[in-house]
Amino acid sequence: MTEPLFDTIAIIGPGLIGSSIARAARARSAVRRIVATARSPETRKRVVELGLADDVVETNAAAVEGADLVIVCVPVGACGAAAEEIGPHLKAGAIVSDVGSVKASIVRDMGPHLPEAVHFVPAHPVAGTEHTGPEAGFAELFENRWCILTPPEGTDPEAVARLAAFWRLLGANVEVMTPEHHDLVLAVTSHLPHLIAYTIVGTADELEAVTRSEVLKFSAGGFRDFTRIAASDPVMWRDVFLNNKDAVLEMLGRFNEDVAALTKAIRRGDGEALQEHFIRTRAIRRGVIEAGQDTPAPDFGRPHGHDD
Ligand code: NAP
């Protein structure tokens, strides 16, 4: 058997993502010992009952004592406070990471609280479901998904390589980019689609001429897939839009221009323009399949059981 990559890992916030890391790390023997903590006693109790960690402790400070790898798995808006709490208790040489869906704000909020002697390597596993909490996680969540590392300038390349090896062991493919570029890419591939889903589901809910029961009854016409995305965690997504404002507004501006062009084509009965557009988008769908990024259900909607 190969040696574990880290001796002790501390997971702060073992919800969907944190508990999946714990499960995968154990399944792949990536670490020797897992310590977890959550803000609520209920979640800590659940983590004990589920046997997800070797130790479950009450505070963030206690969780990171002696840990070689610390992964902060709380919503983006809560990461700065978590870094402030753990800063003085981190072991020299430890790697500190996170899983936040936005990266520049994480570097801005967490970085200043972390001592010089630790390596800060922010990360974003591009995988998830609309479910939350420790029960929702599963060990295979990251398999064949991308994990993007966004080390701030000057980060020790060896620490980046160690964290990359950890994520690869958990089944992920790893890419390294700047936090700013990450936020731009994710604004169009993840944040904008979620915003559209949240909007369209809200629009359908407010209709007067079509009843709610009709919307539900005929949802297989396309609406159903949006409802799954729009069921994603409200706090997590609030934080995403608050913290990736510029990139999302940039993509939203472009999206609105394209919607206006399609609106015009429909109004004018310009079938050629519509068909041309749809041919182009169909080719993009083929590209997603060829890139191995398609599953029976979308990423953000993968059923919480993992037997799909
Ligand atoms: P989750 O299942 O709701 O778990 C969130 C965890 O954070 C829970 O342990 C929760 O503690 C804790 N928490 C929530 N608010 C907090 C606060 N204000 N202060 C301290 N702790 C707090 O969420 P998740 O889906 O795992 O998301 C966690 C992170 O992963 C987010 O940063 C998100 O951007 C990122 N992410 C999510 C997905 C996805 O699809 N869900 C994908 C990639 C990355 P309690 O249980 O005690 O309340």
Short mmCIF file of C-alpha atoms in Angstrom, two decimals, residues 9-289:
data_model
loop_
_atom_site.label_atom_id
_atom_site.label_comp_id
_atom_site.label_asym_id
_atom_site.label_seq_id
_atom_site.Cartn_x
_atom_site.Cartn_y
_atom_site.Cartn_z
CA ILE A 9 -6.31 16.59 7.54
CA ALA A 10 -8.69 19.06 9.20
CA ILE A 11 -12.05 19.65 7.56
CA ILE A 12 -13.87 22.79 8.60
CA GLY A 13 -17.54 22.58 7.61
CA PRO A 14 -18.23 18.95 6.66
CA GLY A 15 -21.30 19.61 4.51
CA LEU A 16 -21.77 18.21 1.01
CA ILE A 17 -18.26 19.07 -0.18
CA GLY A 18 -16.38 18.68 3.12
CA SER A 19 -17.95 15.31 3.91
CA SER A 20 -17.29 14.11 0.36
CA ILE A 21 -13.62 15.01 0.82
CA ALA A 22 -13.57 13.09 4.12
CA ARG A 23 -15.22 10.06 2.52
CA ALA A 24 -12.98 10.13 -0.56
CA ALA A 25 -9.80 10.72 1.48
CA ARG A 26 -10.60 7.71 3.59
CA ALA A 27 -11.65 5.52 0.67
CA ARG A 28 -8.41 6.32 -1.16
CA SER A 29 -6.20 6.18 1.98
CA ALA A 30 -5.04 9.71 1.17
CA VAL A 31 -4.58 10.65 4.85
CA ARG A 32 -3.86 8.90 8.12
CA ARG A 33 -6.24 10.87 10.33
CA ILE A 34 -9.29 13.06 9.70
CA VAL A 35 -10.38 15.76 12.13
CA ALA A 36 -13.62 17.65 11.49
CA THR A 37 -15.50 20.53 13.00
CA ALA A 38 -18.74 22.36 12.22
CA ARG A 39 -20.32 25.43 13.78
CA SER A 40 -23.51 23.63 14.86
CA PRO A 41 -23.65 20.84 17.45
CA GLU A 42 -26.22 19.06 15.21
CA THR A 43 -23.78 18.77 12.31
CA ARG A 44 -20.96 17.68 14.62
CA LYS A 45 -23.26 14.98 16.03
CA ARG A 46 -24.22 13.82 12.52
CA VAL A 47 -20.55 13.59 11.54
CA VAL A 48 -19.88 11.39 14.58
CA GLU A 49 -22.92 9.20 13.80
CA LEU A 50 -21.85 8.82 10.18
CA GLY A 51 -18.30 7.99 11.28
CA LEU A 52 -16.84 10.48 8.82
CA ALA A 53 -13.86 11.55 10.94
CA ASP A 54 -11.48 10.11 13.50
CA ASP A 55 -12.06 13.14 15.72
CA VAL A 56 -14.85 15.69 15.79
CA VAL A 57 -13.95 18.81 17.76
CA GLU A 58 -15.88 21.89 18.81
CA THR A 59 -13.83 24.76 17.43
CA ASN A 60 -11.97 25.66 14.27
CA ALA A 61 -8.89 26.42 16.35
CA ALA A 62 -8.88 22.93 17.92
CA ALA A 63 -9.44 21.28 14.53
CA VAL A 64 -6.29 22.70 12.93
CA GLU A 65 -3.87 22.00 15.82
CA GLY A 66 -1.20 19.74 14.34
CA ALA A 67 -2.97 19.36 10.96
CA ASP A 68 -0.83 19.09 7.82
CA LEU A 69 -3.68 19.93 5.48
CA VAL A 70 -6.59 22.18 6.41
CA ILE A 71 -9.56 22.49 4.04
CA VAL A 72 -12.12 25.19 4.80
CA CYS A 73 -15.44 24.01 3.32
CA VAL A 74 -17.87 26.72 4.50
CA PRO A 75 -19.75 29.21 2.27
CA VAL A 76 -17.53 31.77 0.52
CA GLY A 77 -18.72 34.65 2.73
CA ALA A 78 -17.68 32.78 5.90
CA CYS A 79 -14.14 31.83 4.80
CA GLY A 80 -12.46 35.04 6.00
CA ALA A 81 -13.74 34.62 9.56
CA ALA A 82 -12.67 30.97 9.55
CA ALA A 83 -9.14 31.96 8.44
CA GLU A 84 -8.98 34.55 11.22
CA GLU A 85 -9.89 31.89 13.79
CA ILE A 86 -7.42 29.28 12.59
CA GLY A 87 -4.50 31.62 11.75
CA PRO A 88 -2.75 31.56 15.14
CA HIS A 89 -3.22 27.80 15.59
CA LEU A 90 -1.81 26.50 12.31
CA LYS A 91 1.24 24.26 12.26
CA ALA A 92 4.27 25.65 10.44
CA GLY A 93 4.49 24.11 6.97
CA ALA A 94 0.78 23.20 6.85
CA ILE A 95 -1.17 23.63 3.63
CA VAL A 96 -4.36 25.68 3.98
CA SER A 97 -6.98 25.37 1.27
CA ASP A 98 -10.70 25.85 0.68
CA VAL A 99 -13.35 24.72 -1.80
CA GLY A 100 -15.16 28.01 -2.47
CA SER A 101 -16.88 28.56 -5.80
CA VAL A 102 -15.31 32.04 -6.11
CA LYS A 103 -11.56 32.53 -5.79
CA ALA A 104 -10.38 36.16 -5.88
CA SER A 105 -12.50 37.08 -2.85
CA ILE A 106 -11.19 34.01 -1.01
CA VAL A 107 -7.59 35.14 -1.57
CA ARG A 108 -8.58 38.64 -0.44
CA ASP A 109 -10.51 37.47 2.66
CA MET A 110 -8.42 34.52 3.86
CA GLY A 111 -4.89 35.45 2.81
CA PRO A 112 -4.23 38.26 5.31
CA HIS A 113 -5.10 36.02 8.29
CA LEU A 114 -2.70 33.22 7.43
CA PRO A 115 0.84 33.23 8.83
CA GLU A 116 3.91 33.30 6.58
CA ALA A 117 4.90 29.82 7.72
CA VAL A 118 1.92 28.09 6.05
CA HIS A 119 1.18 27.49 2.38
CA PHE A 120 -2.09 28.92 1.10
CA VAL A 121 -3.43 27.07 -1.95
CA PRO A 122 -7.10 27.91 -2.66
CA ALA A 123 -9.04 25.30 -4.62
CA HIS A 124 -12.41 24.79 -6.26
CA PRO A 125 -13.61 21.28 -7.03
CA VAL A 126 -16.04 21.81 -9.91
CA ALA A 127 -18.46 19.15 -8.72
CA GLY A 128 -21.53 19.17 -6.56
CA THR A 129 -25.22 18.53 -6.22
CA GLU A 130 -28.17 20.61 -5.05
CA HIS A 131 -28.13 18.76 -1.72
CA THR A 132 -26.44 19.96 1.44
CA GLY A 133 -25.14 18.64 4.74
CA PRO A 134 -22.92 15.72 5.76
CA GLU A 135 -25.46 13.09 4.64
CA ALA A 136 -25.40 14.43 1.10
CA GLY A 137 -21.71 13.72 0.46
CA PHE A 138 -20.27 10.69 -1.30
CA ALA A 139 -16.76 9.46 -1.98
CA GLU A 140 -17.11 9.44 -5.78
CA LEU A 141 -18.24 13.07 -6.11
CA PHE A 142 -14.92 14.28 -7.52
CA GLU A 143 -14.24 11.42 -9.93
CA ASN A 144 -13.39 12.71 -13.38
CA ARG A 145 -14.36 16.25 -12.33
CA TRP A 146 -12.00 19.20 -12.45
CA CYS A 147 -10.45 20.74 -9.39
CA ILE A 148 -9.02 24.20 -10.06
CA LEU A 149 -6.15 25.42 -7.87
CA THR A 150 -5.56 29.17 -7.69
CA PRO A 151 -2.34 29.73 -5.69
CA PRO A 152 -1.54 33.39 -5.06
CA GLU A 153 1.70 34.61 -6.66
CA GLY A 154 4.81 33.36 -4.86
CA THR A 155 3.20 30.20 -3.44
CA ASP A 156 5.67 27.33 -2.96
CA PRO A 157 5.25 25.11 -6.08
CA GLU A 158 5.87 22.03 -3.94
CA ALA A 159 2.80 22.81 -1.82
CA VAL A 160 0.75 23.28 -4.99
CA ALA A 161 2.02 19.93 -6.30
CA ARG A 162 1.13 18.18 -3.00
CA LEU A 163 -2.40 19.52 -3.02
CA ALA A 164 -2.74 18.62 -6.71
CA ALA A 165 -1.63 15.06 -5.87
CA PHE A 166 -4.27 14.93 -3.11
CA TRP A 167 -7.07 15.95 -5.48
CA ARG A 168 -5.86 13.53 -8.14
CA LEU A 169 -5.94 10.73 -5.59
CA LEU A 170 -9.55 11.68 -4.89
CA GLY A 171 -10.27 11.12 -8.58
CA ALA A 172 -10.19 14.70 -9.86
CA ASN A 173 -8.31 16.24 -12.77
CA VAL A 174 -6.35 19.30 -11.69
CA GLU A 175 -5.78 22.63 -13.41
CA VAL A 176 -3.95 25.66 -12.05
CA MET A 177 -4.99 29.22 -12.93
CA THR A 178 -5.12 32.69 -11.42
CA PRO A 179 -8.04 33.47 -9.09
CA GLU A 180 -9.25 36.20 -11.48
CA HIS A 181 -9.28 33.91 -14.49
CA HIS A 182 -11.09 31.24 -12.47
CA ASP A 183 -13.81 33.73 -11.57
CA LEU A 184 -14.31 34.74 -15.20
CA VAL A 185 -14.49 31.13 -16.44
CA LEU A 186 -16.87 30.05 -13.68
CA ALA A 187 -19.04 33.14 -14.16
CA VAL A 188 -20.04 31.82 -17.59
CA THR A 189 -19.92 28.05 -16.95
CA SER A 190 -21.59 27.97 -13.55
CA HIS A 191 -22.70 31.26 -12.05
CA LEU A 192 -24.67 32.58 -15.03
CA PRO A 193 -26.47 29.23 -15.61
CA HIS A 194 -27.52 29.24 -11.96
CA LEU A 195 -28.74 32.82 -12.23
CA ILE A 196 -30.77 31.96 -15.33
CA ALA A 197 -32.28 28.94 -13.56
CA TYR A 198 -33.14 30.99 -10.47
CA THR A 199 -34.75 33.59 -12.74
CA ILE A 200 -36.78 31.27 -14.95
CA VAL A 201 -38.14 29.25 -12.04
CA GLY A 202 -39.17 32.49 -10.34
CA THR A 203 -40.77 33.75 -13.57
CA ALA A 204 -42.82 30.56 -13.99
CA ASP A 205 -43.93 30.77 -10.38
CA GLU A 206 -45.35 34.25 -10.88
CA LEU A 207 -47.33 33.51 -14.04
CA GLU A 208 -51.05 34.18 -13.98
CA ALA A 209 -52.20 32.63 -17.25
CA VAL A 210 -50.50 29.28 -16.57
CA THR A 211 -51.25 27.60 -13.28
CA ARG A 212 -48.56 26.27 -10.99
CA SER A 213 -49.95 22.75 -11.39
CA GLU A 214 -49.63 23.04 -15.18
CA VAL A 215 -46.01 24.16 -14.81
CA LEU A 216 -45.27 21.12 -12.68
CA LYS A 217 -47.29 18.71 -14.83
CA PHE A 218 -45.57 19.65 -18.08
CA SER A 219 -42.13 20.30 -16.58
CA ALA A 220 -40.41 17.59 -18.64
CA GLY A 221 -40.53 20.08 -21.54
CA GLY A 222 -37.34 21.69 -20.18
CA PHE A 223 -38.41 23.43 -16.98
CA ARG A 224 -37.58 20.40 -14.81
CA ASP A 225 -33.83 20.68 -15.38
CA PHE A 226 -33.90 24.33 -14.35
CA THR A 227 -35.76 23.51 -11.12
CA ARG A 228 -32.97 21.17 -10.11
CA ILE A 229 -30.36 23.88 -10.52
CA ALA A 230 -32.61 26.45 -8.85
CA ALA A 231 -32.88 24.16 -5.80
CA SER A 232 -29.18 24.75 -5.03
CA ASP A 233 -28.27 26.08 -1.61
CA PRO A 234 -29.53 29.68 -1.19
CA VAL A 235 -26.73 30.81 1.15
CA MET A 236 -23.96 29.36 -1.00
CA TRP A 237 -25.33 31.07 -4.10
CA ARG A 238 -26.01 34.35 -2.38
CA ASP A 239 -22.32 34.40 -1.48
CA VAL A 240 -21.25 33.48 -5.01
CA PHE A 241 -23.07 36.45 -6.53
CA LEU A 242 -21.96 38.86 -3.81
CA ASN A 243 -18.34 37.80 -4.27
CA ASN A 244 -18.07 37.44 -8.05
CA LYS A 245 -19.98 40.58 -8.89
CA ASP A 246 -17.81 42.01 -11.68
CA ALA A 247 -17.35 38.81 -13.68
CA VAL A 248 -21.03 37.87 -13.36
CA LEU A 249 -22.14 41.36 -14.45
CA GLU A 250 -19.79 41.16 -17.44
CA MET A 251 -21.24 37.78 -18.51
CA LEU A 252 -24.79 38.92 -17.79
CA GLY A 253 -24.27 41.94 -20.06
CA ARG A 254 -23.17 39.68 -22.91
CA PHE A 255 -26.02 37.28 -22.21
CA ASN A 256 -28.57 40.10 -22.34
CA GLU A 257 -27.19 41.21 -25.71
CA ASP A 258 -27.57 37.68 -27.06
CA VAL A 259 -31.10 37.36 -25.68
CA ALA A 260 -31.93 40.67 -27.38
CA ALA A 261 -30.60 39.30 -30.70
CA LEU A 262 -32.70 36.14 -30.38
CA THR A 263 -35.73 38.20 -29.35
CA LYS A 264 -35.32 40.22 -32.55
CA ALA A 265 -34.99 37.05 -34.64
CA ILE A 266 -38.21 35.64 -33.17
CA ARG A 267 -40.06 38.94 -33.61
CA ARG A 268 -38.95 39.18 -37.26
CA GLY A 269 -39.64 35.53 -37.97
CA ASP A 270 -35.97 35.12 -38.91
CA GLY A 271 -35.82 31.31 -38.93
CA GLU A 272 -32.37 31.28 -40.49
CA ALA A 273 -30.84 33.25 -37.60
CA LEU A 274 -32.53 31.02 -35.04
CA GLN A 275 -31.48 27.79 -36.74
CA GLU A 276 -27.91 29.01 -37.17
CA HIS A 277 -27.72 29.81 -33.47
CA PHE A 278 -29.13 26.44 -32.44
CA ILE A 279 -26.72 24.57 -34.75
CA ARG A 280 -23.83 26.33 -33.03
CA THR A 281 -25.07 25.51 -29.53
CA ARG A 282 -25.69 21.88 -30.45
CA ALA A 283 -22.02 21.61 -31.40
CA ILE A 284 -21.08 22.94 -27.94
CA ARG A 285 -23.16 20.19 -26.35
CA ARG A 286 -21.20 17.62 -28.38
CA GLY A 287 -17.98 19.20 -27.11
CA VAL A 288 -19.12 18.78 -23.49
CA ILE A 289 -19.82 15.09 -24.11
#
